[in-house]
Amino acid sequence: MPIRQDLLDEVDAALGSGVTTNYSTASAANDLFEGYVFSLVIAAARAEGAQVSFEDVNEAAVTSLVFRTSPGFIYSRVQPYTHARIAFPRCPELEAHIGVFVGGRSGVLHECDVAVIDRREAQICRAEGVHPRSGKPLVTLECKFHTGTLQLGQARSFLGLTAELTKNNLFLVTNNSSETAEKMVTYHKAEWEFRLDLINPDIASNLRSRLARAFRNFKATRRI
Amino acid sequence: LSRTLADRLNFLSWARELELQPFSGAFSRRTKGEWMAISESDAHEYQIALNKILTDHGLSWIVEQANERIALGKTVSKQLSTGGLFPEVVGGEVRRGRGRMADFLATEPFNEVEKLVIVLDALDLGLVSPPKMQQQTLENIALDAGEVRFVDEAAPSRSHGYRLDDLGPSAHIGTALGEVVSKLRDLL
């Protein structure tokens, strides 16, 4: 069967109009993925009845969102980084952040790609220039975007994070699949959601349900 | 059909066992010996050509990540006797050791068709999905007019962002590419 040069030309032509900077590097694509996972947290919170608004580090309301491309401090004022303010009726308020450091049990700082933190804790951190404590995130998501496969080392690193933070509502989420990583993470009874890609909308729906359950449990236990 | 490599390979393997052939997105039954899947050398040529196109468009990271996966190979399980290699000497007589059967892990290289599937998956994951992801992000956040920006403090030139009204070109690339990737998959 001869090579279909016409199909290769179609690929070339499709890319010919120019690829935006959003996909020009692996890290840029990973940023988009973290933003997408953050948005699933927001959607899950709203589905559970939360009022969600967005504000910057000074707690001023914003309509454009600014996120980090690399991990940073929750109290950083270098840029007006955005977090979501999540308010369930009669419950302590929460905040969702992208790329902030959280202190681990060993006293070492760890980056959390997406983290939902008690707002009171976040406010103390912003006021005092300290990092959220290990037990404080309600939900943490470790996001990995890869067009090949999830590296086993990344799954191992995630398992280390579960020992440092908590296994409760700490998820490894990736747009891809890896049988070996799935096997290892499952063996260690950690939470994961692989193939989180718009090609598999049921996976996104599944993750959103799991996040919603975390919010439901929060409401049940923390309602005032 | 699930679009993951593992599922797709399992399906292809199952389809081959049943003498089925992919044809225009469906699988039609053929008589034995009429299997017309893409050859290994054609698959190799497609890979080379696609890698070059991606690299020429400044998307070598997609090629590199696909190649990382290819380099890892696939893990397979093999059941072997643990005693066969070490003969026992009993009363001056050499006997073959009676080992138990045990499962061992082994790594096998991907064949050229599997490698092409990995490259096509990479195109889907790296370029077809992200515009949909951006669209869905804005819908989930319910940010009608605002912008999402990712700021790189160390290298501001690497900062990037998007807004609803400028997703058109990316979505167009994603749609066009998705269609042609689908046609390429039909060749497998």
Short mmCIF file of C-alpha atoms in Angstrom, two decimals:
data_model
loop_
_atom_site.label_atom_id
_atom_site.label_comp_id
_atom_site.label_asym_id
_atom_site.label_seq_id
_atom_site.Cartn_x
_atom_site.Cartn_y
_atom_site.Cartn_z
CA MET A 1 0.00 0.00 0.00
CA PRO A 2 1.67 3.29 -1.05
CA ILE A 3 2.13 6.08 1.46
CA ARG A 4 -0.81 8.51 1.40
CA GLN A 5 1.12 11.71 0.83
CA ASP A 6 -2.17 13.61 0.64
CA LEU A 7 -2.85 12.79 4.31
CA LEU A 8 0.61 13.96 5.33
CA ASP A 9 0.02 17.17 3.36
CA GLU A 10 -3.24 17.60 5.27
CA VAL A 11 -1.37 17.36 8.57
CA ASP A 12 1.13 19.91 7.33
CA ALA A 13 -1.62 22.23 6.11
CA ALA A 14 -3.55 21.94 9.38
CA LEU A 15 -0.49 23.08 11.29
CA GLY A 16 0.41 25.61 8.63
CA SER A 17 -1.83 28.31 10.00
CA GLY A 18 0.40 28.54 13.05
CA VAL A 19 0.33 26.91 16.45
CA THR A 20 -0.32 29.28 19.33
CA THR A 21 2.17 29.68 22.15
CA ASN A 22 -0.25 27.72 24.33
CA TYR A 23 0.97 24.49 22.77
CA SER A 24 4.46 25.43 21.67
CA THR A 25 6.15 23.77 24.64
CA ALA A 26 5.38 20.83 26.86
CA SER A 27 5.22 23.07 29.92
CA ALA A 28 2.72 25.42 28.26
CA ALA A 29 0.45 22.48 27.45
CA ASN A 30 0.82 21.31 31.05
CA ASP A 31 -0.29 24.75 32.25
CA LEU A 32 -3.48 24.41 30.20
CA PHE A 33 -4.09 21.01 31.74
CA GLU A 34 -3.73 22.37 35.28
CA GLY A 35 -6.17 25.15 34.36
CA TYR A 36 -8.60 22.57 33.07
CA VAL A 37 -8.37 20.47 36.25
CA PHE A 38 -8.84 23.65 38.33
CA SER A 39 -12.00 24.35 36.33
CA LEU A 40 -13.33 20.86 37.13
CA VAL A 41 -12.91 21.64 40.84
CA ILE A 42 -14.90 24.84 40.33
CA ALA A 43 -17.62 23.01 38.39
CA ALA A 44 -17.85 20.33 41.12
CA ALA A 45 -18.13 22.95 43.87
CA ARG A 46 -20.86 24.81 42.00
CA ALA A 47 -22.71 21.55 41.37
CA GLU A 48 -22.73 21.04 45.15
CA GLY A 49 -24.26 24.45 45.72
CA ALA A 50 -21.21 26.64 46.31
CA GLN A 51 -20.99 30.30 45.39
CA VAL A 52 -17.68 30.69 43.55
CA SER A 53 -15.90 33.95 42.88
CA PHE A 54 -12.35 34.77 41.86
CA GLU A 55 -9.96 37.06 43.66
CA ASP A 56 -6.30 37.95 43.73
CA VAL A 57 -3.75 37.74 46.55
CA ASN A 58 -5.15 40.98 48.00
CA GLU A 59 -8.63 39.41 48.05
CA ALA A 60 -9.85 41.85 45.40
CA ALA A 61 -12.42 40.44 42.97
CA VAL A 62 -11.11 39.75 39.44
CA THR A 63 -12.63 38.81 36.09
CA SER A 64 -9.40 37.72 34.37
CA LEU A 65 -7.47 34.87 35.92
CA VAL A 66 -3.70 34.86 36.44
CA PHE A 67 -2.00 31.58 37.26
CA ARG A 68 1.57 30.48 37.88
CA THR A 69 3.56 28.45 35.35
CA SER A 70 5.81 27.16 38.12
CA PRO A 71 5.17 26.56 41.81
CA GLY A 72 5.07 29.55 44.10
CA PHE A 73 4.15 30.84 47.53
CA ILE A 74 0.51 31.35 48.40
CA TYR A 75 1.41 34.76 49.84
CA SER A 76 3.45 35.93 46.80
CA ARG A 77 2.52 39.42 45.57
CA VAL A 78 4.91 39.42 42.61
CA GLN A 79 1.87 38.93 40.36
CA PRO A 80 -1.83 39.26 41.18
CA TYR A 81 -2.25 35.49 41.18
CA THR A 82 -5.82 34.29 41.23
CA HIS A 83 -7.55 31.86 43.54
CA ALA A 84 -11.18 30.81 43.64
CA ARG A 85 -13.22 31.60 46.73
CA ILE A 86 -15.67 28.77 47.40
CA ALA A 87 -18.54 29.39 49.78
CA PHE A 88 -21.00 26.68 50.77
CA PRO A 89 -23.95 27.82 52.88
CA ARG A 90 -23.28 27.51 56.63
CA CYS A 91 -19.79 26.12 56.09
CA PRO A 92 -16.30 27.55 56.54
CA GLU A 93 -15.13 29.03 53.25
CA LEU A 94 -12.59 27.35 50.99
CA GLU A 95 -10.12 28.52 48.35
CA ALA A 96 -8.84 26.72 45.22
CA HIS A 97 -5.27 27.48 44.12
CA ILE A 98 -2.97 26.48 41.29
CA GLY A 99 0.72 25.73 41.91
CA VAL A 100 1.27 26.59 45.55
CA PHE A 101 3.68 25.05 48.04
CA VAL A 102 2.27 23.18 51.02
CA GLY A 103 4.30 21.98 54.00
CA GLY A 104 4.64 18.21 54.25
CA ARG A 105 4.65 16.09 57.42
CA SER A 106 8.44 15.90 57.31
CA GLY A 107 8.75 19.68 57.27
CA VAL A 108 9.62 19.78 53.58
CA LEU A 109 7.65 21.92 51.11
CA HIS A 110 5.77 20.24 48.27
CA GLU A 111 4.17 21.74 45.20
CA CYS A 112 0.46 21.12 44.84
CA ASP A 113 -0.67 21.59 41.26
CA VAL A 114 -4.27 22.24 42.29
CA ALA A 115 -5.25 22.51 45.94
CA VAL A 116 -8.44 23.34 47.80
CA ILE A 117 -7.54 24.89 51.14
CA ASP A 118 -9.48 26.18 54.11
CA ARG A 119 -9.84 29.94 53.54
CA ARG A 120 -8.95 30.73 57.13
CA GLU A 121 -5.67 28.84 56.72
CA ALA A 122 -4.99 30.64 53.44
CA GLN A 123 -5.65 34.02 55.04
CA ILE A 124 -3.22 33.28 57.87
CA CYS A 125 -0.63 32.22 55.29
CA ARG A 126 -1.08 35.42 53.26
CA ALA A 127 -0.94 37.62 56.33
CA GLU A 128 2.04 35.94 57.95
CA GLY A 129 4.02 34.86 54.89
CA VAL A 130 3.86 31.15 55.71
CA HIS A 131 2.80 28.02 53.80
CA PRO A 132 -0.37 25.96 54.29
CA ARG A 133 0.13 22.99 56.60
CA SER A 134 0.02 19.39 55.43
CA GLY A 135 -3.37 18.51 56.89
CA LYS A 136 -5.11 21.60 55.61
CA PRO A 137 -5.86 20.93 51.92
CA LEU A 138 -9.31 19.44 51.49
CA VAL A 139 -8.51 18.28 47.96
CA THR A 140 -5.16 18.10 46.19
CA LEU A 141 -4.61 17.17 42.55
CA GLU A 142 -1.27 16.30 41.05
CA CYS A 143 -1.59 17.04 37.32
CA LYS A 144 0.56 15.46 34.63
CA PHE A 145 0.13 16.26 30.96
CA HIS A 146 2.08 14.10 28.55
CA THR A 147 1.65 13.15 24.92
CA GLY A 148 3.63 9.93 25.36
CA THR A 149 3.01 8.16 28.62
CA LEU A 150 3.05 8.94 32.31
CA GLN A 151 6.56 8.26 33.54
CA LEU A 152 6.76 5.72 36.32
CA GLY A 153 8.97 8.12 38.27
CA GLN A 154 6.12 10.63 38.33
CA ALA A 155 3.81 8.00 39.81
CA ARG A 156 6.49 7.13 42.40
CA SER A 157 6.84 10.78 43.26
CA PHE A 158 3.07 11.03 43.69
CA LEU A 159 3.13 8.11 46.12
CA GLY A 160 5.76 9.99 48.12
CA LEU A 161 3.41 12.95 48.22
CA THR A 162 0.63 10.79 49.66
CA ALA A 163 2.93 9.95 52.57
CA GLU A 164 3.80 13.61 53.07
CA LEU A 165 0.30 15.05 52.78
CA THR A 166 -2.60 12.62 52.95
CA LYS A 167 -4.16 9.92 50.83
CA ASN A 168 -7.59 11.43 51.39
CA ASN A 169 -8.75 13.30 48.33
CA LEU A 170 -5.24 13.47 46.91
CA PHE A 171 -5.51 12.55 43.22
CA LEU A 172 -3.01 11.83 40.49
CA VAL A 173 -4.65 13.03 37.28
CA THR A 174 -3.18 12.72 33.83
CA ASN A 175 -4.41 13.15 30.28
CA ASN A 176 -2.72 9.91 29.34
CA SER A 177 -2.65 6.32 30.44
CA SER A 178 0.00 4.04 31.78
CA GLU A 179 -0.84 0.51 32.76
CA THR A 180 2.22 0.23 34.98
CA ALA A 181 1.55 3.51 36.77
CA GLU A 182 -2.13 2.61 37.23
CA LYS A 183 -1.12 -0.73 38.66
CA MET A 184 1.40 0.75 41.08
CA VAL A 185 -0.79 3.60 42.30
CA THR A 186 -3.76 1.26 42.76
CA TYR A 187 -1.59 -1.25 44.63
CA HIS A 188 -0.74 1.50 47.12
CA LYS A 189 -4.43 2.43 47.44
CA ALA A 190 -3.94 5.97 46.20
CA GLU A 191 -6.49 7.91 44.19
CA TRP A 192 -6.04 8.47 40.45
CA GLU A 193 -7.88 9.43 37.32
CA PHE A 194 -6.05 8.72 34.07
CA ARG A 195 -6.98 9.55 30.45
CA LEU A 196 -8.53 12.83 31.59
CA ASP A 197 -8.93 14.17 28.11
CA LEU A 198 -11.84 15.69 26.25
CA ILE A 199 -11.72 12.63 23.99
CA ASN A 200 -12.91 10.69 27.05
CA PRO A 201 -15.61 12.94 28.54
CA ASP A 202 -16.77 10.19 30.89
CA ILE A 203 -13.43 10.36 32.73
CA ALA A 204 -13.88 14.09 33.37
CA SER A 205 -17.39 13.41 34.54
CA ASN A 206 -16.09 10.72 36.88
CA LEU A 207 -13.47 13.03 38.38
CA ARG A 208 -16.03 15.77 38.83
CA SER A 209 -18.26 13.31 40.71
CA ARG A 210 -15.40 12.34 43.00
CA LEU A 211 -14.60 15.98 43.68
CA ALA A 212 -18.28 16.66 44.33
CA ARG A 213 -18.30 13.83 46.85
CA ALA A 214 -15.34 15.40 48.65
CA PHE A 215 -17.29 18.67 48.85
CA ARG A 216 -20.40 16.82 50.04
CA ASN A 217 -18.42 15.17 52.83
CA PHE A 218 -16.95 18.55 53.73
CA LYS A 219 -20.41 20.07 53.98
CA ALA A 220 -21.68 17.17 56.07
CA THR A 221 -18.85 17.35 58.56
CA ARG A 222 -18.13 21.08 58.71
CA ARG A 223 -21.61 22.56 58.54
CA ILE A 224 -22.06 25.13 61.30
CA LEU B 1 -13.78 2.35 20.61
CA SER B 2 -11.63 3.60 23.41
CA ARG B 3 -8.84 5.72 22.00
CA THR B 4 -6.08 4.62 24.33
CA LEU B 5 -3.19 2.74 22.88
CA ALA B 6 -3.64 -0.29 25.08
CA ASP B 7 -7.30 -0.63 24.25
CA ARG B 8 -6.69 -0.02 20.60
CA LEU B 9 -3.92 -2.60 20.40
CA ASN B 10 -6.05 -5.10 22.27
CA PHE B 11 -8.86 -4.44 19.86
CA LEU B 12 -6.60 -4.74 16.82
CA SER B 13 -5.23 -7.98 18.16
CA TRP B 14 -8.74 -9.27 18.78
CA ALA B 15 -9.84 -8.12 15.35
CA ARG B 16 -6.93 -9.88 13.69
CA GLU B 17 -7.74 -13.10 15.49
CA LEU B 18 -11.24 -12.89 14.09
CA GLU B 19 -9.93 -12.06 10.61
CA LEU B 20 -11.52 -8.64 10.70
CA GLN B 21 -10.21 -5.69 8.80
CA PRO B 22 -10.49 -2.00 9.56
CA PHE B 23 -12.29 -0.31 6.73
CA SER B 24 -13.46 3.28 6.75
CA GLY B 25 -13.77 3.36 10.50
CA ALA B 26 -15.63 0.08 10.70
CA PHE B 27 -14.36 -3.48 10.70
CA SER B 28 -15.49 -5.84 7.97
CA ARG B 29 -14.93 -9.56 7.83
CA ARG B 30 -12.46 -10.88 5.27
CA THR B 31 -11.50 -14.39 4.37
CA LYS B 32 -8.27 -15.76 5.82
CA GLY B 33 -5.17 -14.35 4.17
CA GLU B 34 -6.80 -11.17 2.92
CA TRP B 35 -5.65 -9.06 5.86
CA MET B 36 -4.55 -5.75 4.39
CA ALA B 37 -3.28 -3.81 7.39
CA ILE B 38 -0.58 -1.24 6.87
CA SER B 39 2.89 -2.77 6.51
CA GLU B 40 5.66 -2.23 9.05
CA SER B 41 7.75 -0.30 6.54
CA ASP B 42 4.84 1.97 5.57
CA ALA B 43 4.13 2.61 9.25
CA HIS B 44 7.78 3.52 9.71
CA GLU B 45 7.62 5.97 6.80
CA TYR B 46 4.52 7.64 8.20
CA GLN B 47 6.25 8.04 11.55
CA ILE B 48 9.31 9.65 9.99
CA ALA B 49 7.16 12.00 7.93
CA LEU B 50 4.92 13.00 10.85
CA ASN B 51 7.90 13.57 13.13
CA LYS B 52 9.45 15.84 10.52
CA ILE B 53 6.24 17.84 10.05
CA LEU B 54 5.87 18.34 13.80
CA THR B 55 9.51 19.35 14.20
CA ASP B 56 9.27 21.77 11.26
CA HIS B 57 6.33 23.44 13.00
CA GLY B 58 8.23 23.87 16.26
CA LEU B 59 6.46 21.00 17.99
CA SER B 60 9.44 18.76 18.64
CA TRP B 61 8.29 18.33 22.26
CA ILE B 62 5.42 16.17 21.01
CA VAL B 63 7.85 14.02 19.04
CA GLU B 64 10.19 13.77 22.03
CA GLN B 65 7.45 12.69 24.42
CA ALA B 66 6.17 10.10 21.95
CA ASN B 67 9.73 8.85 21.50
CA GLU B 68 10.14 8.54 25.28
CA ARG B 69 7.20 6.19 25.31
CA ILE B 70 8.52 4.25 22.34
CA ALA B 71 11.91 3.88 24.01
CA LEU B 72 10.31 2.36 27.12
CA GLY B 73 8.83 -0.50 25.09
CA LYS B 74 5.97 -2.58 26.39
CA THR B 75 5.99 -4.68 29.52
CA VAL B 76 4.88 -8.26 29.06
CA SER B 77 4.56 -11.14 31.48
CA LYS B 78 6.33 -14.44 30.87
CA GLN B 79 5.85 -17.64 32.80
CA LEU B 80 9.12 -19.53 33.21
CA SER B 81 10.47 -22.43 35.17
CA THR B 82 12.88 -21.24 37.82
CA GLY B 83 14.81 -24.51 37.89
CA GLY B 84 15.62 -25.27 34.30
CA LEU B 85 18.93 -23.45 34.10
CA PHE B 86 20.54 -25.00 37.15
CA PRO B 87 20.93 -28.82 36.85
CA GLU B 88 21.20 -30.77 40.12
CA VAL B 89 23.80 -33.50 40.65
CA VAL B 90 22.19 -36.36 42.58
CA GLY B 91 24.35 -39.47 43.26
CA GLY B 92 26.74 -38.59 40.46
CA GLU B 93 23.86 -38.24 38.04
CA VAL B 94 22.98 -34.89 36.53
CA ARG B 95 19.27 -34.12 36.71
CA ARG B 96 17.41 -31.17 35.43
CA GLY B 97 16.30 -28.99 38.33
CA ARG B 98 12.61 -29.07 39.12
CA GLY B 99 11.83 -25.44 39.49
CA ARG B 100 8.44 -23.97 39.97
CA MET B 101 6.77 -21.93 37.28
CA ALA B 102 6.93 -18.23 38.05
CA ASP B 103 5.87 -15.00 36.40
CA PHE B 104 8.64 -12.75 35.14
CA LEU B 105 8.32 -9.31 33.60
CA ALA B 106 10.00 -8.60 30.30
CA THR B 107 10.21 -5.59 28.01
CA GLU B 108 9.53 -5.93 24.30
CA PRO B 109 10.01 -3.23 21.70
CA PHE B 110 6.95 -1.82 19.96
CA ASN B 111 6.56 -2.79 16.34
CA GLU B 112 6.36 -0.06 13.70
CA VAL B 113 2.55 -0.05 13.57
CA GLU B 114 2.38 0.33 17.34
CA LYS B 115 4.91 3.14 17.15
CA LEU B 116 2.75 4.90 14.57
CA VAL B 117 -0.26 4.56 16.89
CA ILE B 118 1.80 6.22 19.64
CA VAL B 119 2.64 9.14 17.31
CA LEU B 120 -1.03 9.51 16.32
CA ASP B 121 -2.05 9.40 19.99
CA ALA B 122 0.51 12.13 20.65
CA LEU B 123 -1.03 14.30 17.92
CA ASP B 124 -4.47 13.82 19.46
CA LEU B 125 -3.28 14.51 22.99
CA GLY B 126 -0.97 17.39 22.17
CA LEU B 127 -2.93 19.29 19.53
CA VAL B 128 -6.46 18.01 19.03
CA SER B 129 -7.53 17.94 22.68
CA PRO B 130 -6.04 21.16 24.12
CA PRO B 131 -8.38 23.57 22.28
CA LYS B 132 -11.33 21.56 23.60
CA MET B 133 -9.75 21.67 27.04
CA GLN B 134 -9.46 25.47 26.87
CA GLN B 135 -13.05 25.79 25.74
CA GLN B 136 -14.25 23.52 28.54
CA THR B 137 -12.12 25.40 31.09
CA LEU B 138 -13.80 28.69 30.22
CA GLU B 139 -17.22 27.05 30.33
CA ASN B 140 -16.54 25.48 33.74
CA ILE B 141 -15.18 28.70 35.17
CA ALA B 142 -18.05 30.62 33.55
CA LEU B 143 -15.76 33.45 32.58
CA ASP B 144 -17.60 35.13 29.75
CA ALA B 145 -15.33 37.97 28.81
CA GLY B 146 -12.24 37.44 30.91
CA GLU B 147 -8.88 35.98 30.11
CA VAL B 148 -6.87 33.11 31.55
CA ARG B 149 -3.16 33.91 31.78
CA PHE B 150 -0.22 31.79 32.87
CA VAL B 151 2.65 33.95 34.05
CA ASP B 152 6.23 32.77 34.02
CA GLU B 153 8.04 34.98 36.53
CA ALA B 154 11.49 33.75 35.53
CA ALA B 155 10.96 34.13 31.78
CA PRO B 156 8.09 36.52 31.00
CA SER B 157 8.35 35.73 27.27
CA ARG B 158 7.13 32.22 28.08
CA SER B 159 3.94 33.56 29.64
CA HIS B 160 0.82 32.71 27.69
CA GLY B 161 -2.92 32.95 27.90
CA TYR B 162 -6.20 32.72 26.07
CA ARG B 163 -9.70 34.10 26.03
CA LEU B 164 -12.93 32.84 24.58
CA ASP B 165 -12.88 35.12 21.55
CA ASP B 166 -9.42 34.01 20.38
CA LEU B 167 -9.90 30.26 20.62
CA GLY B 168 -11.04 30.09 17.00
CA PRO B 169 -7.67 29.49 15.27
CA SER B 170 -6.61 26.83 17.81
CA ALA B 171 -9.98 25.13 17.54
CA HIS B 172 -9.66 25.17 13.75
CA ILE B 173 -6.23 23.50 13.91
CA GLY B 174 -7.57 20.95 16.38
CA THR B 175 -10.58 20.09 14.24
CA ALA B 176 -8.63 19.85 10.98
CA LEU B 177 -5.92 17.79 12.60
CA GLY B 178 -8.42 15.55 14.35
CA GLU B 179 -10.02 14.71 11.02
CA VAL B 180 -6.76 13.80 9.32
CA VAL B 181 -5.50 11.80 12.32
CA SER B 182 -8.74 9.87 12.16
CA LYS B 183 -8.11 9.12 8.47
CA LEU B 184 -4.59 7.95 9.29
CA ARG B 185 -5.97 5.66 11.98
CA ASP B 186 -8.28 4.13 9.40
CA LEU B 187 -5.19 2.91 7.54
CA LEU B 188 -4.11 0.78 10.49
#
